[in-house]
Coordinates of C-alpha atoms in Angstrom, one line a residue:
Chain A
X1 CA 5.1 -18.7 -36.2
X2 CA 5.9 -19.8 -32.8
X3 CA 9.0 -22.4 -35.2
X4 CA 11.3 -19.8 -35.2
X5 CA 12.5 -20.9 -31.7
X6 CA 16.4 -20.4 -31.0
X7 CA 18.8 -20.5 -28.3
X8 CA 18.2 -16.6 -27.9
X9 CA 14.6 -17.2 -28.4
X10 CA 13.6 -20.8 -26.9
X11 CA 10.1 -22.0 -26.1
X12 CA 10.6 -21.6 -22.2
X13 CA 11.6 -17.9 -22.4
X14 CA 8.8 -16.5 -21.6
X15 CA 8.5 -18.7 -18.4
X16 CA 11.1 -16.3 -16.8
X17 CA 9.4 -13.9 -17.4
X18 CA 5.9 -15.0 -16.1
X19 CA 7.8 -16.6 -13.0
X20 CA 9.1 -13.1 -12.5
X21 CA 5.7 -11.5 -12.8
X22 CA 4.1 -14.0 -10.4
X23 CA 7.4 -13.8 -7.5
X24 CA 6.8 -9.8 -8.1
X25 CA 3.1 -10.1 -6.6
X26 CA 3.3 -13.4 -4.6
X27 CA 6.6 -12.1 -2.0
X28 CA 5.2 -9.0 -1.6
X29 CA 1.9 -9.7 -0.7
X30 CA 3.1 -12.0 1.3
X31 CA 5.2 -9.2 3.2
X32 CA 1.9 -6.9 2.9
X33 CA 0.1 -10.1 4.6
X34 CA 2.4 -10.1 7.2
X35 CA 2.9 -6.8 8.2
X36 CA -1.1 -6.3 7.9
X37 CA -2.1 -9.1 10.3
X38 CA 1.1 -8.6 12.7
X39 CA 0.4 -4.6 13.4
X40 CA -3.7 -5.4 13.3
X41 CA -2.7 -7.8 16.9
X42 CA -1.4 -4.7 17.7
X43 CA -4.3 -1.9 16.9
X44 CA -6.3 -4.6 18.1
X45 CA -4.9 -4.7 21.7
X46 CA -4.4 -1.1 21.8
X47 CA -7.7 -0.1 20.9
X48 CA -9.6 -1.6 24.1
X49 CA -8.1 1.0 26.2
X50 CA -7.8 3.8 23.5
X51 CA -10.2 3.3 20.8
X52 CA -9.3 7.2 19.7
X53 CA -6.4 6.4 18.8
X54 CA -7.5 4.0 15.9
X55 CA -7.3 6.5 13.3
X56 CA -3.6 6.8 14.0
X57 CA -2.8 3.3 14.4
X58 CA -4.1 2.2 10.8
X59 CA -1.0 3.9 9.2
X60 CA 0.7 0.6 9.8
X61 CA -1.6 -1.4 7.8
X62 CA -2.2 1.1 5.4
X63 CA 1.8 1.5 4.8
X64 CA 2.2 -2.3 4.5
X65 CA -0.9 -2.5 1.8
X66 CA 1.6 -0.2 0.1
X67 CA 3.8 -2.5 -0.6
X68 CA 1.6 -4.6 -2.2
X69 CA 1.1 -2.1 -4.8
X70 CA 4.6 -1.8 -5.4
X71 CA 4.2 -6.0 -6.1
X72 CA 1.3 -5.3 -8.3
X73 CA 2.8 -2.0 -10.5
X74 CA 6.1 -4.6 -11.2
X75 CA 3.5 -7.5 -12.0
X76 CA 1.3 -5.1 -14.4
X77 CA 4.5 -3.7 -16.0
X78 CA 5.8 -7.4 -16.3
X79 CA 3.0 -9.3 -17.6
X80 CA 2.6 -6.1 -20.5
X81 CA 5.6 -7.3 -21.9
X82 CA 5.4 -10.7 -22.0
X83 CA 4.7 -11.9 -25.4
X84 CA 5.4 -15.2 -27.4
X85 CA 8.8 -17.5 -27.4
X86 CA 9.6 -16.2 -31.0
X87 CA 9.7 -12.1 -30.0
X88 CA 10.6 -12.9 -26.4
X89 CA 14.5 -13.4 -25.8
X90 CA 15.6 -15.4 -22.7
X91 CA 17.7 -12.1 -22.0
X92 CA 14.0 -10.3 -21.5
X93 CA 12.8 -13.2 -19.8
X94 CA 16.0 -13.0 -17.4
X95 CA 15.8 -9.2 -16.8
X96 CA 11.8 -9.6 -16.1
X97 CA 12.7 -12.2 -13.4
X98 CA 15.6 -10.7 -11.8
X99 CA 12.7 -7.4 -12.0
X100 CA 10.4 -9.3 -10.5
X101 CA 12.3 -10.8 -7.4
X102 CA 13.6 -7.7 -6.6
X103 CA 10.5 -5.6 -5.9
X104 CA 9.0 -9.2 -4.4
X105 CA 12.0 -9.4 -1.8
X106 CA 12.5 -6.2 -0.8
X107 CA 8.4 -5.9 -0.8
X108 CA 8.8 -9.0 1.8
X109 CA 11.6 -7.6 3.9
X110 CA 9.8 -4.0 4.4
X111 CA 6.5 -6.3 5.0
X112 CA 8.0 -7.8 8.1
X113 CA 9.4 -4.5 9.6
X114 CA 6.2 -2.9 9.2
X115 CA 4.8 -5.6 10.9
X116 CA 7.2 -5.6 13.9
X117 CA 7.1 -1.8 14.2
X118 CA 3.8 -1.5 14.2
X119 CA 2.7 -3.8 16.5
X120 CA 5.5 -2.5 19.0
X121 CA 4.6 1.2 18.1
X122 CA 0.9 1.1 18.0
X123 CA 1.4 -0.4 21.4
X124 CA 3.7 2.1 22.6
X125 CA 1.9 4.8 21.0
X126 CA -1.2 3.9 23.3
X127 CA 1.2 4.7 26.1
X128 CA 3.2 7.6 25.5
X129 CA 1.8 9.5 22.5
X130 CA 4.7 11.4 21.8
X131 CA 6.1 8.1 20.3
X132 CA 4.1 8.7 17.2
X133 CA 6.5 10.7 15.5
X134 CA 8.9 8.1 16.2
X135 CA 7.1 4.9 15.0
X136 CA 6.0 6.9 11.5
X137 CA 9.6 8.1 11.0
X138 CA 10.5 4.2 11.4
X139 CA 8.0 2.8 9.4
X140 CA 9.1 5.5 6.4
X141 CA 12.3 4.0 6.7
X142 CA 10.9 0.6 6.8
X143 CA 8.7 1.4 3.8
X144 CA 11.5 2.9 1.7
X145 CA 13.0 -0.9 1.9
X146 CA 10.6 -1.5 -0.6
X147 CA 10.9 1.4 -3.0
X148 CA 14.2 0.8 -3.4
X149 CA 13.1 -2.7 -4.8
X150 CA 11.0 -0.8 -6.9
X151 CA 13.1 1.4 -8.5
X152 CA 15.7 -1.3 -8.9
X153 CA 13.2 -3.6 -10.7
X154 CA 11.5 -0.2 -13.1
X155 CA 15.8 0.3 -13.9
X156 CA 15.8 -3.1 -14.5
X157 CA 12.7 -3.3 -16.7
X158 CA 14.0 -0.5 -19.0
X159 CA 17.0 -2.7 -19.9
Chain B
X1 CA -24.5 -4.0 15.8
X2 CA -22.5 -4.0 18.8
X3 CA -23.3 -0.2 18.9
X4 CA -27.2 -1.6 19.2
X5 CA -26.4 -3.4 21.8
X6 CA -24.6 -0.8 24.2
X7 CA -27.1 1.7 23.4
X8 CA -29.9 -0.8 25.0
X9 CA -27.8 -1.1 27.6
X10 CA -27.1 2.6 28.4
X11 CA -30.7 3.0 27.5
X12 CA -32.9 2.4 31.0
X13 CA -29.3 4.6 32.7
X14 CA -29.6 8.2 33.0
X15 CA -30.0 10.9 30.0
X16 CA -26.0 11.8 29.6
X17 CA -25.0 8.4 29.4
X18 CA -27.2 8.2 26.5
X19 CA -26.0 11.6 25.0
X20 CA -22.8 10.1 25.6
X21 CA -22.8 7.4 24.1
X22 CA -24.4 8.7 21.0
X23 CA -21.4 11.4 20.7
X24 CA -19.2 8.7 21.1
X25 CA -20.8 6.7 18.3
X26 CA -20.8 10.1 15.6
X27 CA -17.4 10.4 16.6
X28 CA -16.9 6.9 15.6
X29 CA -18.6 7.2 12.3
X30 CA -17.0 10.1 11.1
X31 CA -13.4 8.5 11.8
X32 CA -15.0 5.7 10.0
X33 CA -15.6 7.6 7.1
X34 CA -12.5 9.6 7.1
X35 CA -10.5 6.6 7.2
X36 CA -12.4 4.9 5.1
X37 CA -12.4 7.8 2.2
X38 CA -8.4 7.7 3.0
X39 CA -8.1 4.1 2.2
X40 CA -10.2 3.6 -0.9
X41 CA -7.7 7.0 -1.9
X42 CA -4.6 4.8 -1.4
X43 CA -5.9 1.5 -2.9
X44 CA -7.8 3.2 -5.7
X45 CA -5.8 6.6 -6.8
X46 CA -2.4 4.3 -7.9
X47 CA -4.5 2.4 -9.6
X48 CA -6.6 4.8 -11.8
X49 CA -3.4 7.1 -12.0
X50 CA -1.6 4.3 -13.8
X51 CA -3.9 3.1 -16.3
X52 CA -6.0 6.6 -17.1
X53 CA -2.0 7.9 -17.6
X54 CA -0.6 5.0 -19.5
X55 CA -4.2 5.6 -22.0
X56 CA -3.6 9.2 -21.6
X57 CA 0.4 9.6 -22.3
X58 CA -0.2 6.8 -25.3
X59 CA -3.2 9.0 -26.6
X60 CA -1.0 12.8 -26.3
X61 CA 2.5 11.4 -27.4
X62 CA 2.6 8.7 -29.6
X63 CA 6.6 9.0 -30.6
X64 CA 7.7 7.8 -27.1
X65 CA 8.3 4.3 -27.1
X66 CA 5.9 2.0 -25.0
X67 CA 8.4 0.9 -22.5
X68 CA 9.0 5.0 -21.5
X69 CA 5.0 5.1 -21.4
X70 CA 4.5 2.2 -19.2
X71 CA 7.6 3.7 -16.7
X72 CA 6.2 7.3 -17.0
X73 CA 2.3 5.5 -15.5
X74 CA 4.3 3.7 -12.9
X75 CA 6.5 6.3 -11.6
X76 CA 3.0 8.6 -11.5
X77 CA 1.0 5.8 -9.7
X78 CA 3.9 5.2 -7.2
X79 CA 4.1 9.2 -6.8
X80 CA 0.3 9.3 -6.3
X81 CA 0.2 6.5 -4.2
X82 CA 2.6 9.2 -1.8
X83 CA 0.8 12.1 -2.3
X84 CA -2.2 10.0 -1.1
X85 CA -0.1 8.6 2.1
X86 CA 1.1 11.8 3.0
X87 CA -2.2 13.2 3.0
X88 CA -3.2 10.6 5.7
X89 CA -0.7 11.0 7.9
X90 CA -1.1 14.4 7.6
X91 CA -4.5 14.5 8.7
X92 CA -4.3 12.0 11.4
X93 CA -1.5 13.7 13.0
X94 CA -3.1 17.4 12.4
X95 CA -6.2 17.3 12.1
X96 CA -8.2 14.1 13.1
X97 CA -11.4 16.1 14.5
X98 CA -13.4 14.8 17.5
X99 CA -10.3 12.5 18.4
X100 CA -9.1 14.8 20.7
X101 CA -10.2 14.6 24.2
X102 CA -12.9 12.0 23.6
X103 CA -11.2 9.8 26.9
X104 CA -14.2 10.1 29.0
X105 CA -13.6 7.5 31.6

């Protein structure tokens, strides 16, 4: 069964493919991680002076938990296809890791600007309230670094 | 339990303190439970959306391949996932009841 190896189908195909899977989850929780524990400082040291605001100031962590999912949809989608070396080309295995580090890179990058603008803006927010428009508007932007990984690596997965 | 603790220390101050302080503590539990309701919506509703739609799309239309069923769930768990968002900033830039004001000191 698993003999009918080739150069379009050899026995390390599928690792590609798994690699891609794990990068997928691994770089963007690891942006989630970051832009989680970097705006919490922030909600943290805002909330001893204004803990009514708290409701406000989560949308940070909640947008950077976000990305996560985009990590775990790609990783989902990814390890459904994987299958054996003999029905698994290394063009499939190629295309699931090139799937993969997309979503998990631009999950990473939009991780770290949540994280900076949220700490700064949950901060600043405490301040001058009127900067909340601001810092969500930002922090859209910040988050749509991410979903444009996602949609890249979903094109990519339909290939 | 570090409401416990300010309440037996507000409790041998006056009577408003006290009243206070207990307004201070429902407001806090029902912005704990709104955001909490909001979250378990944004971790949860992607989740369920993909995998009751993948079972439900593979159940109604079984001529579409099973790559365009797992990119249909996807695209409906990512667009829930937004739905879910929206709704929370929404409501914490709207609505957020008893958060208003509540700067006592």
């Amino acid at each position: 069964m698993s003999s009918e190896v080739s150069s379009d189908n050899p026995i390390y195909g599928p690792f590609f493919g798994v690699m891609g899977a794990a990068s997928a989850i691994i770089f963007s929780a690891l942006g989630a991680a970051y832009g989680t524990a970097k705006s919490g400082t922030g909600i943290a040291a805002m909330s001893v002076m204004r803990p009514e605001l708290i409701m406000k100031s989560i949308i940070p962590v909640v947008m950077a938990g976000i990305i996560a999912i985009y990590g775990l949809v790609v990783a989902v989608l990814i390890a459904g296809a994987l299958e054996e070396p003999s029905k698994y080309s290394l063009y499939r295995g190629f295309i699931h890791l090139g799937a993969g580090l997309a979503v998990g890179f631009s999950g990473l990058a939009a991780g770290f600007a949540i994280g900076i603008v949220g700490d700064a803006g949950v901060r600043g927010t405490a301040q001058q309230p009127r900067l909340f428009v601001g810092m969500i508007l930002i922090l859209i932007f910040a988050e749509v670094l991410g979903l444009y990984g996602l949609i890249v690596a979903i094109y990519l997965y339909t290939k | 339990m570090s409401t416990k603790n300010k309440k037996a220390a507000g409790g041998n101050g006056v009577a408003p303190k006290q009243t206070r302080q207990q307004s201070h503590d429902s407001q806090d539990y029902s912005s704990f439970k709104t955001v909490l309701f909001y979250c378990m919506l944004i971790v949860f509703l992607p989740v369920l959306t993909f995998f009751v739609l993948k079972g439900f799309v593979l159940d109604q239309f079984l001529d579409i391949s099973e790559v365009k069923v797992n990119i249909a769930s996807a695209v409906g768990a990512v667009v829930a996932l937004h739905i879910a968002l929206g709704l929370y900033i929404y409501r914490a830039y709207f609505g957020a009841p008893g958060s208003k004001g509540s700067k006592t000191d």
